[in-house]
Short mmCIF file of C-alpha atoms and ligand atoms in Angstrom, two decimals:
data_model
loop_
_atom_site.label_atom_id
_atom_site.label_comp_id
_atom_site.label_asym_id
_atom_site.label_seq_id
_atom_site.Cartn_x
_atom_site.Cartn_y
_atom_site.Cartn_z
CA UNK A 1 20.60 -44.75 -16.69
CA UNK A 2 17.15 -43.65 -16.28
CA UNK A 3 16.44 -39.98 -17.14
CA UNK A 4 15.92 -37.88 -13.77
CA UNK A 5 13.55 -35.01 -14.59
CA UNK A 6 13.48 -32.46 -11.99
CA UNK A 7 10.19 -31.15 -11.56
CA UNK A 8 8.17 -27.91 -10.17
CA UNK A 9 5.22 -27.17 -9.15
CA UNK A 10 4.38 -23.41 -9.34
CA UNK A 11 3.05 -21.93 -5.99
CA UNK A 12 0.55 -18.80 -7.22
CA UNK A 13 -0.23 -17.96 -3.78
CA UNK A 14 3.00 -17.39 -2.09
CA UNK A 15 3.77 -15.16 -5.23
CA UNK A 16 1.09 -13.06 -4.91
CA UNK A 17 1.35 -12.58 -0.90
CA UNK A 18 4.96 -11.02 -1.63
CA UNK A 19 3.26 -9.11 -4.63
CA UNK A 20 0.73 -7.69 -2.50
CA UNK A 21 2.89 -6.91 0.47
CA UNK A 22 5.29 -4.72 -2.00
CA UNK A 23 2.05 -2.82 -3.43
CA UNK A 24 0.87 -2.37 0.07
CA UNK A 25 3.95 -0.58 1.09
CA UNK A 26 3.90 1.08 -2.42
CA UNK A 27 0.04 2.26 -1.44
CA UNK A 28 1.09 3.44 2.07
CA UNK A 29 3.79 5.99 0.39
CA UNK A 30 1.28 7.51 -1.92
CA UNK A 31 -0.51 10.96 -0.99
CA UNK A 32 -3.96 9.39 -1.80
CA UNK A 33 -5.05 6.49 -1.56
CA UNK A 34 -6.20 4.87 -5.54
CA UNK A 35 -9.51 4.29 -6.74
CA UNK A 36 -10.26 1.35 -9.11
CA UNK A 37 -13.86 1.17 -11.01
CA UNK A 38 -15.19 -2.03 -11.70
CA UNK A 39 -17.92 -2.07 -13.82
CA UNK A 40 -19.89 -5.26 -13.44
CA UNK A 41 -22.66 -5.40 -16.32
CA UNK A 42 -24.09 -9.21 -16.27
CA UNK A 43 -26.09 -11.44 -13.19
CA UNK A 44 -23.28 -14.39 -13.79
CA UNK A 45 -22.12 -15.78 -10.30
CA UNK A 46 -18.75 -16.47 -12.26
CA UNK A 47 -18.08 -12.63 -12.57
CA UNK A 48 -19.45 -11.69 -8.88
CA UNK A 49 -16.81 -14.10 -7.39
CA UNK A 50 -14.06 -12.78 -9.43
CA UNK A 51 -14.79 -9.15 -9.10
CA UNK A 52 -15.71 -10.27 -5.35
CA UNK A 53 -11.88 -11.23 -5.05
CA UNK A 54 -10.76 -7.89 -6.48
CA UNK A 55 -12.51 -6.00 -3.92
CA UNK A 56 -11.05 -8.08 -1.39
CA UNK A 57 -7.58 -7.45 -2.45
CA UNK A 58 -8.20 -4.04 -2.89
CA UNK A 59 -9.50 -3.83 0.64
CA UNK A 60 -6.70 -5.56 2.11
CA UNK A 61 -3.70 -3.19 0.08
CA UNK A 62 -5.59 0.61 0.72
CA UNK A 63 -7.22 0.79 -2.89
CA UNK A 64 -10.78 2.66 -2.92
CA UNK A 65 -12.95 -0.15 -4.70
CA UNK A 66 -16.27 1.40 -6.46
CA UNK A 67 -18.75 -1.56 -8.34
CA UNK A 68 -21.03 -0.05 -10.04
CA UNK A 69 -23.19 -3.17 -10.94
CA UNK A 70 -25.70 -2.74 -14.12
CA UNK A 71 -27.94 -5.75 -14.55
CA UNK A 72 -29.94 -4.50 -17.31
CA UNK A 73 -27.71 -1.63 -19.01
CA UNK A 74 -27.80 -0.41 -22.57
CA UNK A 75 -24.83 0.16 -24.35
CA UNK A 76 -25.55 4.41 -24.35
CA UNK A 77 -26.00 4.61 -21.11
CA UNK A 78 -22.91 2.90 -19.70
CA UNK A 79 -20.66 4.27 -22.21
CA UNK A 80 -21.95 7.47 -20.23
CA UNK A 81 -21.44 6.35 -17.02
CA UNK A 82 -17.38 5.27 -18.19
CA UNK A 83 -17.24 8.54 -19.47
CA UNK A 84 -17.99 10.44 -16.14
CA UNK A 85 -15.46 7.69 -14.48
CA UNK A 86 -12.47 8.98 -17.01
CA UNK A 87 -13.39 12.55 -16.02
CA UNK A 88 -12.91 11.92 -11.99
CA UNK A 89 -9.45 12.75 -11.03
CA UNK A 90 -10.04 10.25 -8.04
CA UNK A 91 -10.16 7.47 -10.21
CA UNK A 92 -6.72 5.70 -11.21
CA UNK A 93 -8.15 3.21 -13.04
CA UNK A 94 -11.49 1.49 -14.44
CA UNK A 95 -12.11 -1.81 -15.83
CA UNK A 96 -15.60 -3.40 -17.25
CA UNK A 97 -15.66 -7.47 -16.03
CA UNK A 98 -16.49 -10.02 -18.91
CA UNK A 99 -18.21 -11.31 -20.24
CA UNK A 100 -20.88 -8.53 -20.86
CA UNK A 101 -25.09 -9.98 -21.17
CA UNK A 102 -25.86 -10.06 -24.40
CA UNK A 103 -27.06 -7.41 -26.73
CA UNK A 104 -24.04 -4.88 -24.99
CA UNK A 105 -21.48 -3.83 -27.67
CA UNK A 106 -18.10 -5.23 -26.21
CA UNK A 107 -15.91 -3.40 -28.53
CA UNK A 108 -17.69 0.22 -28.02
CA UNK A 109 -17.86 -0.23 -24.20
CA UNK A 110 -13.67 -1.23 -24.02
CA UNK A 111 -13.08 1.53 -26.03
CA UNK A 112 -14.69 4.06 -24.09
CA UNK A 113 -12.12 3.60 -21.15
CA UNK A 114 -9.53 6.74 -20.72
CA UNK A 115 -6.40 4.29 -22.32
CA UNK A 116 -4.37 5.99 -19.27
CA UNK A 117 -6.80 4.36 -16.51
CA UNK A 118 -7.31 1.15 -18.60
CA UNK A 119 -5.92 -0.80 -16.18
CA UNK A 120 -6.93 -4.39 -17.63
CA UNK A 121 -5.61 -3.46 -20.79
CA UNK A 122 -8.15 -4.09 -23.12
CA UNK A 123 -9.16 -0.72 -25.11
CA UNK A 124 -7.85 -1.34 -28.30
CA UNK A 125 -5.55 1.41 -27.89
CA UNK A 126 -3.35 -0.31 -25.20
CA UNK A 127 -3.68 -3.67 -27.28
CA UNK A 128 -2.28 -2.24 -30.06
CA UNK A 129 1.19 -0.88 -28.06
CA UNK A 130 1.22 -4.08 -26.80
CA UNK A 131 1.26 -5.40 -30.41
CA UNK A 132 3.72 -2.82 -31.06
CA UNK A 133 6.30 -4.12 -28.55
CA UNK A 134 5.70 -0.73 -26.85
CA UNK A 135 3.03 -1.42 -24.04
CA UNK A 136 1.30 1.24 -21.42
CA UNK A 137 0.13 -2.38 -19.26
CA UNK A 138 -0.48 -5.77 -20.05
CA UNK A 139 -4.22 -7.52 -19.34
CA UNK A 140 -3.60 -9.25 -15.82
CA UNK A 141 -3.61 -12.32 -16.91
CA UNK A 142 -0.63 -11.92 -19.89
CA UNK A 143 1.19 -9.95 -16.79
CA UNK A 144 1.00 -12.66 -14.19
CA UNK A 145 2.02 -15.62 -17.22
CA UNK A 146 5.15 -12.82 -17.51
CA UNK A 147 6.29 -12.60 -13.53
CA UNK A 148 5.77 -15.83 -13.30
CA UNK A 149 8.12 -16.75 -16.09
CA UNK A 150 10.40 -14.06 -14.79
CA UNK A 151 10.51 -15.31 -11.68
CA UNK A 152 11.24 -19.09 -12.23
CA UNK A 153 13.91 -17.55 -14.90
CA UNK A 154 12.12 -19.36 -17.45
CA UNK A 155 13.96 -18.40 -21.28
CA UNK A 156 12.19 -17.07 -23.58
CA UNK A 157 14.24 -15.82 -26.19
CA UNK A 158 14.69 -18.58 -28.87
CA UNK A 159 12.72 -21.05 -27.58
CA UNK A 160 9.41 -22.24 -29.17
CA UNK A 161 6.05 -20.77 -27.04
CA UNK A 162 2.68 -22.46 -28.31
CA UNK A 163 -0.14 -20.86 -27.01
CA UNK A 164 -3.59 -22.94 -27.26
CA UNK A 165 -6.60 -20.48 -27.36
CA UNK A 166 -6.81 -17.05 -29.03
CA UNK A 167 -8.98 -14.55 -26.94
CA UNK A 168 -8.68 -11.31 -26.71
CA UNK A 169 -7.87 -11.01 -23.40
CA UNK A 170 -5.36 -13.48 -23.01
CA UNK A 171 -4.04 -15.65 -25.85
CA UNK A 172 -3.77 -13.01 -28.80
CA UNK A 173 -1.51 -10.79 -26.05
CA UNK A 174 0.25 -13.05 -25.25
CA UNK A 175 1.37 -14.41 -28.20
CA UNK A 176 2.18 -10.89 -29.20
CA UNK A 177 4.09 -10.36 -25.67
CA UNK A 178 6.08 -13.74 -26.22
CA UNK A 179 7.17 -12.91 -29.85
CA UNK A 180 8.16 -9.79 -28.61
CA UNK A 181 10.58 -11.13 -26.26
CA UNK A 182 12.03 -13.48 -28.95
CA UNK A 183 10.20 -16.54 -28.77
CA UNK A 184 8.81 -18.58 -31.68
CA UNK A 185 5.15 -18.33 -31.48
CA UNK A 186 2.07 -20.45 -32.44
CA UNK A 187 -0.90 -19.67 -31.55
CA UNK A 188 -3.39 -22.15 -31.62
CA UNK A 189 -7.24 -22.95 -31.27
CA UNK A 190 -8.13 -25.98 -28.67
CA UNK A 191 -10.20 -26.96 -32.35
CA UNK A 192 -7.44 -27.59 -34.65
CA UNK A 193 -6.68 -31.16 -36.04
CA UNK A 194 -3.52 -31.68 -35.32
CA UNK A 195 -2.99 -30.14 -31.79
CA UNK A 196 -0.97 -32.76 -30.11
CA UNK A 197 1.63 -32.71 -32.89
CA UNK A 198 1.72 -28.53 -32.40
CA UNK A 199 1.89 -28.74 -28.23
CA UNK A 200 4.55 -31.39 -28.90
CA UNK A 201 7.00 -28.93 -29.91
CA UNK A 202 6.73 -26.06 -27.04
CA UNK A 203 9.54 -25.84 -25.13
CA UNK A 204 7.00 -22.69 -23.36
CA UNK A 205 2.84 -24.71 -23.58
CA UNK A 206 0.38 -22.29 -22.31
CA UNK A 207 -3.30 -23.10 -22.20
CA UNK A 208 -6.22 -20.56 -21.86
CA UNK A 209 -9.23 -22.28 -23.04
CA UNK A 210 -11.41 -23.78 -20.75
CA UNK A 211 -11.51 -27.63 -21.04
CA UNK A 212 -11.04 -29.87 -18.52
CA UNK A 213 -8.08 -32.59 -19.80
CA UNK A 214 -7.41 -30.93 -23.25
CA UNK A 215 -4.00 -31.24 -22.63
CA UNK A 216 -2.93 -34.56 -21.72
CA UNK A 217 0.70 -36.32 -21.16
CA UNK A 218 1.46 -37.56 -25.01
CA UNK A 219 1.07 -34.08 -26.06
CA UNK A 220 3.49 -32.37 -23.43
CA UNK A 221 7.68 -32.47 -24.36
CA UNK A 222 9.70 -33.89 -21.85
CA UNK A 223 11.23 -31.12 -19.52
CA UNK A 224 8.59 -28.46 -21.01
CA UNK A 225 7.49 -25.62 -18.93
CA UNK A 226 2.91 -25.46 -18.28
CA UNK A 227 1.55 -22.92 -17.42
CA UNK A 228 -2.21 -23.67 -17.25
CA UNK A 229 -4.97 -20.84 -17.82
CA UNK A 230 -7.95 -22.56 -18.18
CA UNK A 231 -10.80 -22.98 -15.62
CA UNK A 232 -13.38 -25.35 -16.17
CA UNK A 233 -16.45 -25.67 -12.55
CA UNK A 234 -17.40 -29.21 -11.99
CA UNK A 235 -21.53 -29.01 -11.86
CA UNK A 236 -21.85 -31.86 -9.23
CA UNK A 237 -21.94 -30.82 -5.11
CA UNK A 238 -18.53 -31.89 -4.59
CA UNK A 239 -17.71 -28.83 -6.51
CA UNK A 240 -13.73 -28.58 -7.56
CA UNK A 241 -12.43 -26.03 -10.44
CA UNK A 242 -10.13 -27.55 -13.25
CA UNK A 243 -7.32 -26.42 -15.71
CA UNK A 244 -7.06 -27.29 -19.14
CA UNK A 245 -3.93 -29.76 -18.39
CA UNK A 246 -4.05 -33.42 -16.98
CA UNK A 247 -2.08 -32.10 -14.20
CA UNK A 248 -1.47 -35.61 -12.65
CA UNK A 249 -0.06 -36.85 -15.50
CA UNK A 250 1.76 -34.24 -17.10
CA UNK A 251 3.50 -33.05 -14.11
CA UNK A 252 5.81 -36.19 -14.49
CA UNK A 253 6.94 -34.88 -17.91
CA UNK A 254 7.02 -31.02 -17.17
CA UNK A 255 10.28 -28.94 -15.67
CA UNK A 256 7.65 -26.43 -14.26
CA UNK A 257 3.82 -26.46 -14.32
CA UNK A 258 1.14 -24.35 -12.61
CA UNK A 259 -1.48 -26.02 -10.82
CA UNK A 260 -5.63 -24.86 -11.13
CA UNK A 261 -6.15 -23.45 -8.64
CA UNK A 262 -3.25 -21.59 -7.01
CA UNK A 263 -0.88 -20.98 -10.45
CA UNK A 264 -2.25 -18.52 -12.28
CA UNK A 265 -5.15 -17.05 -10.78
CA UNK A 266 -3.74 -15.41 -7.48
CA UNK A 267 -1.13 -13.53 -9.95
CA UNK A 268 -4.01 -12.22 -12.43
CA UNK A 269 -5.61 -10.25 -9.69
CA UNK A 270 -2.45 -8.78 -8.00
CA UNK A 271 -1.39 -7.57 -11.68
CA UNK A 272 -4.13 -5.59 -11.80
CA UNK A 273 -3.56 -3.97 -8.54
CA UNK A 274 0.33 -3.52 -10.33
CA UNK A 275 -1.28 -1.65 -13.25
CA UNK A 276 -3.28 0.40 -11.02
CA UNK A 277 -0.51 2.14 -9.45
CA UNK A 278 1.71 2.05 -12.98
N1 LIG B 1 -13.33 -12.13 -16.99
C1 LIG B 1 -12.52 -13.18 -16.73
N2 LIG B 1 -11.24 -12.78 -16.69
C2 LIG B 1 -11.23 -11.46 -16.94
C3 LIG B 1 -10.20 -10.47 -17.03
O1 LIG B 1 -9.00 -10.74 -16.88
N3 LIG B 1 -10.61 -9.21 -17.32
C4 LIG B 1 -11.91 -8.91 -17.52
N4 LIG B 1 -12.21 -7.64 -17.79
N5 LIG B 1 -12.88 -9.77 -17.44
C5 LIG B 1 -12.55 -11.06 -17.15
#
């Protein structure tokens, strides 16, 4: 008899609408109303239209949005500025958009964020409990990979989780978050030689890198669940964005699999709305 695979595709956006409805009400009960920073420090239309989408959300849930938009900064200067942002009591929560222009020292400007109003979760402070199986928040991206694994009842304990791309903000977390919950990591780079053997044996494949069909059917195990980070913009007028996975292909072979766009994305910017009033 032929196998029968059943098959899911993840819906982001319905997700998020119930996600944003609870924080709403969640928002309404509070005695003030919460005030996220966003610190914007680079001219890349990329960034605008994500930190554009924040401030929409924020709009629509009753969170105070400040930008405070640098296009030339110096490192000093804005680790000034962050500083004067932990010291307001209005603020609940700041968070600097990457990628930062060049010549801006990442690691120093991260680090100056209060750890109790780093709501993205990227100081190295809050990395570090996360690492420690003890986290204050997860970056928004690790946390919406997490509900939606929670909500589709995924297991994690025992089962093998390869993660292809390390950065900072979401592959080496998540990895950490995963093996924390019991799974049996690898973490891998889109680079190494033998990929497709490594993706073969994820039970959990989850893809942050940014490279349109990276991940194609012959490296996906029958039944596996995808969850696809990546994001790669098509340069030609009929302009479309595109995951990392050969969604058209390996959706025949997957159990569950999140489309690009509306998987991930809507969850990543309602988790950081969750952190904010953590
Ligand atoms: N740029 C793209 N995604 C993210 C994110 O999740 N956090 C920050 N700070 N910058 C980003």
């Amino acid at each position: 008899m032929p196998k029968v695979s059943v098959m899911k595709v993840f819906d982001g956006h319905q997700l998020a609408l119930q996600i944003e409805a609870e924080l709403k009400q969640k928002i309404q009960r509070l005695k003030r109303r919460p005030q996220l920073t966003v610190f914007l420090l680079n001219n890349n239309p990329e960034s605008q239209l994500y930190v554009q989408k924040k401030k929409v959300l924020a709009e629509r849930i009753g969170v105070n949005f400040n930008l405070i938009q640098l296009i030339k900064a110096e490192t000093n200067p804005v680790l000034q500025l962050i500083k004067e942002q932990n010291n307001q009591r209005s603020v609940a929560g700041i968070m600097v958009q990457l990628p930062l222009n060049r010549g801006l020292n990442e690691r120093k400007i991260l680090d100056a964020i209060d750890p109790q109003k780093d709501v993205d979760c990227l100081t190295s402070k809050n990395l570090g409990l996360v690492a420690a199986g003890q986290p204050r928040f997860l970056p928004a991206t690790v946390k919406g990979i997490m509900t939606i694994l929670t909500q589709e009842k995924v297991v994690v304990r025992g089962r093998q989780a390869v993660v292809v791309g390390g950065s900072n903000i979401v592959g080496k977390p998540l990895a950490m978050v995963l093996s924390n919950q019991g799974a049996t990591v690898t973490l891998v780079r889109s680079s190494e030689k033998n990929l497709a053997q490594i993706t073969r044996q994820a039970d959990i494949l989850i893809t942050a890198v940014g490279r349109q069909n990276l991940i194609k059917a012959s490296m996906v195990k029958e039944g596996a669940v995808v969850i696809d980070v990546g994001i790669t913009r098509c340069d030609n007028q009929e302009c479309h964005v595109y995951g990392d996975v050969d969604f058209k292909r390996v959706k025949t072979k997957a159990s569950l699999i999140t489309p690009v766009p509306g998987g991930v994305g809507p969850l990543t910017v309602v988790s950081l709305f969750e952190n904010l009033i953590l």
